[in-house]
Amino acid sequence: MSRLKDNGFEYYTLDELKAKTYYKQDLEAITSVFDELPQDEYAPHLNRYRRYARAVIMPGSHRLEWLPKTIIDDNSYYEYFQGSFNPEYTDEYRRFPALPEEMMHNALLEDIIRFDFQQTFWMKEDALMPVHAGIHFVKLCVNEAGETAVSSPNNLHQDGEPFTFAHLIRRRNVKGAMNAISTPANRGQMPDNLAPGELTASFYLENPLESYGVYDPLVTHYVGTVEKGDFNIPGERSAILIDFQPTVVSDSEQTSSMKGLTDQMIFV
């Protein structure tokens, strides 16, 4: 049974990846990238840091190919677009610094992407083509008491891609960062404003590779603000977010795999 397919939300521990011989070394390499993430230039006042990359995955073989970067003034970027789904950046392209080249040869990262892809399901016509994967490294980090770090958008929301998965990499000296899942009817709401029972789930990611996934048409999701904890070190919540969508999309809301007809959808 797939809870993701039935309910639009599922929690994962990725224990099978933690048993890999390369796990410790590759996780350390991934974690080190978060140490040097550049500030999100679209929200410099929100204590958010990020890098991004794009890839395609072939149905059947699950072979992963990284897409070319945009080079501007000798710096590498990838473009990101959410259409109308992010009210803070409606119909606006954003350009994020690319992941370091060594991440595109990191076996653990590739296996995380493949694990996520194996949880997804598609209408047959969408499953015929390669599937686009967006890989976000996002850090919420505060250095001083009283500061907050804020995700985007800062409410219960949908992303506009059929699937999004979140994988914790590091959480330290943090207050907050609660994850919440609700229904599409509560899109744009804050979890604290909902009546009892309107949240499908609320939880905290605490350990490396503690994860969850959502099927966008069936749920909304949220991660709360980060505040510094009680110790004299920065408060940090670092995570990898991976989204999937068909490679040929004219209007995401018209994509057949976004219509929520899970009883007609197949795993690839």
Tab-separated table of C-alpha atoms in Angstrom:
chain	number	residue	atom	x	y	z
A	1	MET	CA	0.000	0.000	0.000
A	2	SER	CA	1.198	3.521	-0.776
A	3	ARG	CA	0.029	6.088	1.766
A	4	LEU	CA	1.288	8.751	-0.615
A	5	LYS	CA	-1.087	7.530	-3.315
A	6	ASP	CA	-4.015	7.000	-0.950
A	7	ASN	CA	-3.679	10.089	1.258
A	8	GLY	CA	-1.305	12.459	-0.530
A	9	PHE	CA	1.270	12.291	2.304
A	10	GLU	CA	3.798	9.750	3.584
A	11	TYR	CA	6.640	9.749	6.132
A	12	TYR	CA	9.957	7.985	5.401
A	13	THR	CA	13.160	7.134	7.283
A	14	LEU	CA	15.307	5.978	4.295
A	15	ASP	CA	16.892	3.269	6.459
A	16	GLU	CA	17.837	1.285	3.340
A	17	LEU	CA	20.102	4.134	2.224
A	18	LYS	CA	21.695	4.452	5.665
A	19	ALA	CA	22.926	0.868	5.256
A	20	LYS	CA	24.950	1.736	2.132
A	21	THR	CA	28.736	1.571	2.472
A	22	TYR	CA	29.100	5.122	1.154
A	23	TYR	CA	26.412	6.594	3.424
A	24	LYS	CA	28.583	8.293	6.060
A	25	GLN	CA	31.110	9.725	3.610
A	26	ASP	CA	28.519	10.995	1.136
A	27	LEU	CA	26.296	12.446	3.876
A	28	GLU	CA	29.287	14.375	5.214
A	29	ALA	CA	29.927	15.723	1.698
A	30	ILE	CA	26.288	16.806	1.359
A	31	THR	CA	26.300	18.390	4.814
A	32	SER	CA	29.434	20.373	3.989
A	33	VAL	CA	27.611	22.051	1.091
A	34	PHE	CA	25.105	23.489	3.583
A	35	ASP	CA	27.981	25.070	5.510
A	36	GLU	CA	28.630	27.391	2.550
A	37	LEU	CA	25.185	27.960	1.042
A	38	PRO	CA	24.746	31.471	-0.384
A	39	GLN	CA	21.973	33.694	0.888
A	40	ASP	CA	18.677	33.567	-0.999
A	41	GLU	CA	18.935	36.858	-2.907
A	42	TYR	CA	15.153	36.980	-3.336
A	43	ALA	CA	14.651	37.181	0.440
A	44	PRO	CA	17.860	38.510	2.020
A	45	HIS	CA	16.044	39.550	5.197
A	46	LEU	CA	14.509	36.112	5.904
A	47	ASN	CA	17.685	34.194	6.878
A	48	ARG	CA	17.239	31.687	4.072
A	49	TYR	CA	20.111	30.145	2.087
A	50	ARG	CA	19.907	27.908	-0.964
A	51	ARG	CA	21.304	26.202	-4.047
A	52	TYR	CA	19.420	24.379	-6.797
A	53	ALA	CA	19.873	21.922	-9.651
A	54	ARG	CA	17.738	20.290	-12.315
A	55	ALA	CA	17.813	16.778	-13.714
A	56	VAL	CA	15.666	14.369	-15.715
A	57	ILE	CA	14.919	10.739	-14.853
A	58	MET	CA	14.130	8.121	-17.462
A	59	PRO	CA	11.046	5.982	-16.776
A	60	GLY	CA	11.835	2.282	-16.556
A	61	SER	CA	15.626	2.521	-16.188
A	62	HIS	CA	15.514	5.374	-13.606
A	63	ARG	CA	18.709	6.708	-15.174
A	64	LEU	CA	19.414	10.255	-13.995
A	65	GLU	CA	20.849	12.987	-16.205
A	66	TRP	CA	21.767	16.438	-14.868
A	67	LEU	CA	20.631	19.320	-17.052
A	68	PRO	CA	22.957	22.083	-18.281
A	69	LYS	CA	23.510	25.107	-16.088
A	70	THR	CA	23.097	28.760	-16.997
A	71	ILE	CA	26.480	30.544	-16.820
A	72	ILE	CA	26.495	34.269	-16.007
A	73	ASP	CA	29.758	36.086	-15.252
A	74	ASP	CA	31.480	32.724	-14.670
A	75	ASN	CA	28.856	31.741	-12.065
A	76	SER	CA	26.509	28.763	-12.502
A	77	TYR	CA	22.738	28.970	-12.008
A	78	TYR	CA	19.514	27.086	-12.596
A	79	GLU	CA	16.146	28.701	-13.314
A	80	TYR	CA	13.056	27.925	-11.212
A	81	PHE	CA	9.402	28.710	-11.943
A	82	GLN	CA	6.232	27.946	-9.949
A	83	GLY	CA	3.616	29.824	-11.956
A	84	SER	CA	0.769	30.976	-9.719
A	85	PHE	CA	1.445	28.548	-6.868
A	86	ASN	CA	3.773	30.715	-4.811
A	87	PRO	CA	1.945	33.981	-4.014
A	88	GLU	CA	5.240	35.613	-3.028
A	89	TYR	CA	6.647	35.110	-6.566
A	90	THR	CA	3.581	34.779	-8.812
A	91	ASP	CA	4.522	33.942	-12.433
A	92	GLU	CA	8.105	34.966	-11.647
A	93	TYR	CA	11.234	33.085	-12.655
A	94	ARG	CA	13.872	32.854	-9.958
A	95	ARG	CA	17.538	32.068	-10.646
A	96	PHE	CA	19.355	30.126	-7.931
A	97	PRO	CA	23.082	29.322	-7.635
A	98	ALA	CA	23.777	25.795	-8.900
A	99	LEU	CA	24.778	22.887	-6.711
A	100	PRO	CA	28.542	22.284	-6.685
A	101	GLU	CA	29.722	19.948	-9.442
A	102	GLU	CA	30.772	17.280	-6.936
A	103	MET	CA	27.154	16.914	-5.786
A	104	MET	CA	26.290	15.651	-9.250
A	105	HIS	CA	28.545	12.660	-8.593
A	106	ASN	CA	27.368	11.998	-5.034
A	107	ALA	CA	25.948	8.468	-4.891
A	108	LEU	CA	23.812	9.168	-1.820
A	109	LEU	CA	22.153	12.207	-3.408
A	110	GLU	CA	21.421	10.259	-6.592
A	111	ASP	CA	19.954	7.389	-4.561
A	112	ILE	CA	17.757	9.824	-2.595
A	113	ILE	CA	16.440	11.208	-5.885
A	114	ARG	CA	15.793	7.692	-7.222
A	115	PHE	CA	14.119	6.617	-3.976
A	116	ASP	CA	11.751	9.579	-4.234
A	117	PHE	CA	11.047	8.913	-7.900
A	118	GLN	CA	10.156	5.309	-7.120
A	119	GLN	CA	7.398	6.555	-4.814
A	120	THR	CA	5.776	8.637	-7.570
A	121	PHE	CA	2.916	7.615	-9.856
A	122	TRP	CA	1.699	9.072	-13.131
A	123	MET	CA	-0.989	8.943	-15.762
A	124	LYS	CA	0.183	6.686	-18.592
A	125	GLU	CA	0.626	9.551	-21.055
A	126	ASP	CA	2.901	11.430	-18.614
A	127	ALA	CA	4.866	8.264	-17.804
A	128	LEU	CA	5.986	7.890	-21.428
A	129	MET	CA	8.377	10.850	-21.167
A	130	PRO	CA	11.364	11.607	-18.924
A	131	VAL	CA	10.384	13.233	-15.634
A	132	HIS	CA	11.917	16.500	-14.477
A	133	ALA	CA	13.455	16.637	-10.990
A	134	GLY	CA	14.215	19.883	-9.161
A	135	ILE	CA	16.743	19.541	-6.333
A	136	HIS	CA	16.778	22.318	-3.736
A	137	PHE	CA	19.323	22.617	-0.911
A	138	VAL	CA	17.650	24.994	1.572
A	139	LYS	CA	18.966	26.184	4.939
A	140	LEU	CA	17.018	28.236	7.479
A	141	CYS	CA	19.583	29.712	9.852
A	142	VAL	CA	19.577	32.362	12.585
A	143	ASN	CA	22.567	33.690	14.508
A	144	GLU	CA	20.950	35.812	17.193
A	145	ALA	CA	18.141	35.361	19.708
A	146	GLY	CA	14.969	37.031	18.486
A	147	GLU	CA	15.736	36.441	14.798
A	148	THR	CA	13.590	34.171	12.664
A	149	ALA	CA	14.253	32.270	9.460
A	150	VAL	CA	11.253	31.827	7.169
A	151	SER	CA	10.437	29.380	4.405
A	152	SER	CA	8.540	30.356	1.252
A	153	PRO	CA	5.614	30.605	1.115
A	154	ASN	CA	5.041	30.995	4.829
A	155	ASN	CA	1.646	29.258	5.000
A	156	LEU	CA	-0.067	26.017	4.078
A	157	HIS	CA	0.559	25.789	0.350
A	158	GLN	CA	0.814	23.659	-2.755
A	159	ASP	CA	3.909	23.790	-4.956
A	160	GLY	CA	2.476	23.291	-8.435
A	161	GLU	CA	4.622	20.211	-9.095
A	162	PRO	CA	2.856	16.833	-8.721
A	163	PHE	CA	5.298	15.592	-6.071
A	164	THR	CA	7.594	17.155	-3.478
A	165	PHE	CA	9.821	15.307	-0.992
A	166	ALA	CA	11.699	16.818	1.956
A	167	HIS	CA	14.785	15.228	3.530
A	168	LEU	CA	16.322	16.629	6.688
A	169	ILE	CA	20.109	16.906	6.596
A	170	ARG	CA	20.817	18.775	9.833
A	171	ARG	CA	18.831	20.295	12.671
A	172	ARG	CA	20.744	21.908	15.533
A	173	ASN	CA	19.981	24.458	18.233
A	174	VAL	CA	16.546	25.108	16.737
A	175	LYS	CA	13.186	26.074	18.116
A	176	GLY	CA	10.288	25.727	15.700
A	177	ALA	CA	10.364	24.308	12.164
A	178	MET	CA	7.178	22.320	12.695
A	179	ASN	CA	5.917	20.525	9.603
A	180	ALA	CA	2.182	20.490	8.984
A	181	ILE	CA	-0.047	18.752	6.435
A	182	SER	CA	-3.644	19.727	5.681
A	183	THR	CA	-6.188	19.700	2.855
A	184	PRO	CA	-6.261	21.859	-0.296
A	185	ALA	CA	-9.220	23.738	1.194
A	186	ASN	CA	-6.812	25.273	3.724
A	187	ARG	CA	-4.341	26.588	1.157
A	188	GLY	CA	-3.078	29.999	2.265
A	189	GLN	CA	-3.988	29.431	5.920
A	190	MET	CA	-1.646	29.216	8.910
A	191	PRO	CA	-1.828	25.977	10.908
A	192	ASP	CA	-2.422	27.876	14.156
A	193	ASN	CA	-5.606	29.364	12.695
A	194	LEU	CA	-7.223	26.018	11.896
A	195	ALA	CA	-9.846	24.313	14.003
A	196	PRO	CA	-8.899	21.100	15.838
A	197	GLY	CA	-8.877	18.183	13.423
A	198	GLU	CA	-8.221	20.251	10.305
A	199	LEU	CA	-4.542	19.283	10.284
A	200	THR	CA	-3.881	15.896	8.706
A	201	ALA	CA	-0.509	15.683	10.480
A	202	SER	CA	1.992	17.823	12.383
A	203	PHE	CA	5.513	16.683	13.226
A	204	TYR	CA	9.175	17.663	13.479
A	205	LEU	CA	12.035	16.238	11.422
A	206	GLU	CA	14.864	15.590	13.876
A	207	ASN	CA	17.430	13.199	12.350
A	208	PRO	CA	19.417	13.050	9.100
A	209	LEU	CA	17.339	11.679	6.201
A	210	GLU	CA	14.125	11.780	8.198
A	211	SER	CA	11.774	12.612	5.339
A	212	TYR	CA	8.282	13.025	3.980
A	213	GLY	CA	6.598	13.312	0.597
A	214	VAL	CA	3.413	14.932	-0.677
A	215	TYR	CA	1.251	14.478	-3.777
A	216	ASP	CA	0.366	18.091	-4.444
A	217	PRO	CA	-3.269	17.839	-5.635
A	218	LEU	CA	-4.415	16.073	-2.440
A	219	VAL	CA	-2.758	18.125	0.325
A	220	THR	CA	-1.231	21.395	1.466
A	221	HIS	CA	1.990	21.507	3.492
A	222	TYR	CA	3.973	23.936	5.648
A	223	VAL	CA	7.200	24.290	7.607
A	224	GLY	CA	7.259	26.771	10.467
A	225	THR	CA	9.774	29.497	11.190
A	226	VAL	CA	13.136	28.708	12.769
A	227	GLU	CA	14.347	30.409	15.942
A	228	LYS	CA	17.644	30.040	17.752
A	229	GLY	CA	17.716	27.540	20.608
A	230	ASP	CA	19.320	27.859	24.020
A	231	PHE	CA	22.959	27.244	23.059
A	232	ASN	CA	25.529	29.773	21.883
A	233	ILE	CA	25.670	28.532	18.294
A	234	PRO	CA	23.511	29.383	15.266
A	235	GLY	CA	20.124	27.753	14.966
A	236	GLU	CA	19.958	25.749	11.736
A	237	ARG	CA	17.471	23.597	9.867
A	238	SER	CA	18.934	22.271	6.599
A	239	ALA	CA	16.993	20.096	4.177
A	240	ILE	CA	16.970	18.811	0.609
A	241	LEU	CA	13.693	19.366	-1.233
A	242	ILE	CA	13.073	17.351	-4.402
A	243	ASP	CA	10.141	17.954	-6.735
A	244	PHE	CA	9.010	16.041	-9.812
A	245	GLN	CA	6.955	17.050	-12.829
A	246	PRO	CA	6.550	15.984	-16.461
A	247	THR	CA	9.169	17.454	-18.773
A	248	VAL	CA	6.501	18.805	-21.172
A	249	VAL	CA	4.256	21.202	-19.254
A	250	SER	CA	2.285	24.056	-20.795
A	251	ASP	CA	0.102	24.693	-17.744
A	252	SER	CA	0.803	22.710	-14.577
A	253	GLU	CA	-2.849	22.795	-13.541
A	254	GLN	CA	-3.782	21.061	-16.814
A	255	THR	CA	-1.188	18.290	-16.513
A	256	SER	CA	-3.075	14.999	-16.375
A	257	SER	CA	-1.017	13.731	-13.430
A	258	MET	CA	-2.097	16.813	-11.439
A	259	LYS	CA	-5.797	15.938	-11.575
A	260	GLY	CA	-5.705	13.701	-8.492
A	261	LEU	CA	-7.064	10.585	-10.234
A	262	THR	CA	-4.805	8.240	-8.270
A	263	ASP	CA	-6.866	5.130	-9.046
A	264	GLN	CA	-5.860	5.568	-12.707
A	265	MET	CA	-2.182	6.312	-12.082
A	266	ILE	CA	0.786	3.948	-12.342
A	267	PHE	CA	4.218	3.722	-10.720
A	268	VAL	CA	7.161	4.054	-13.095
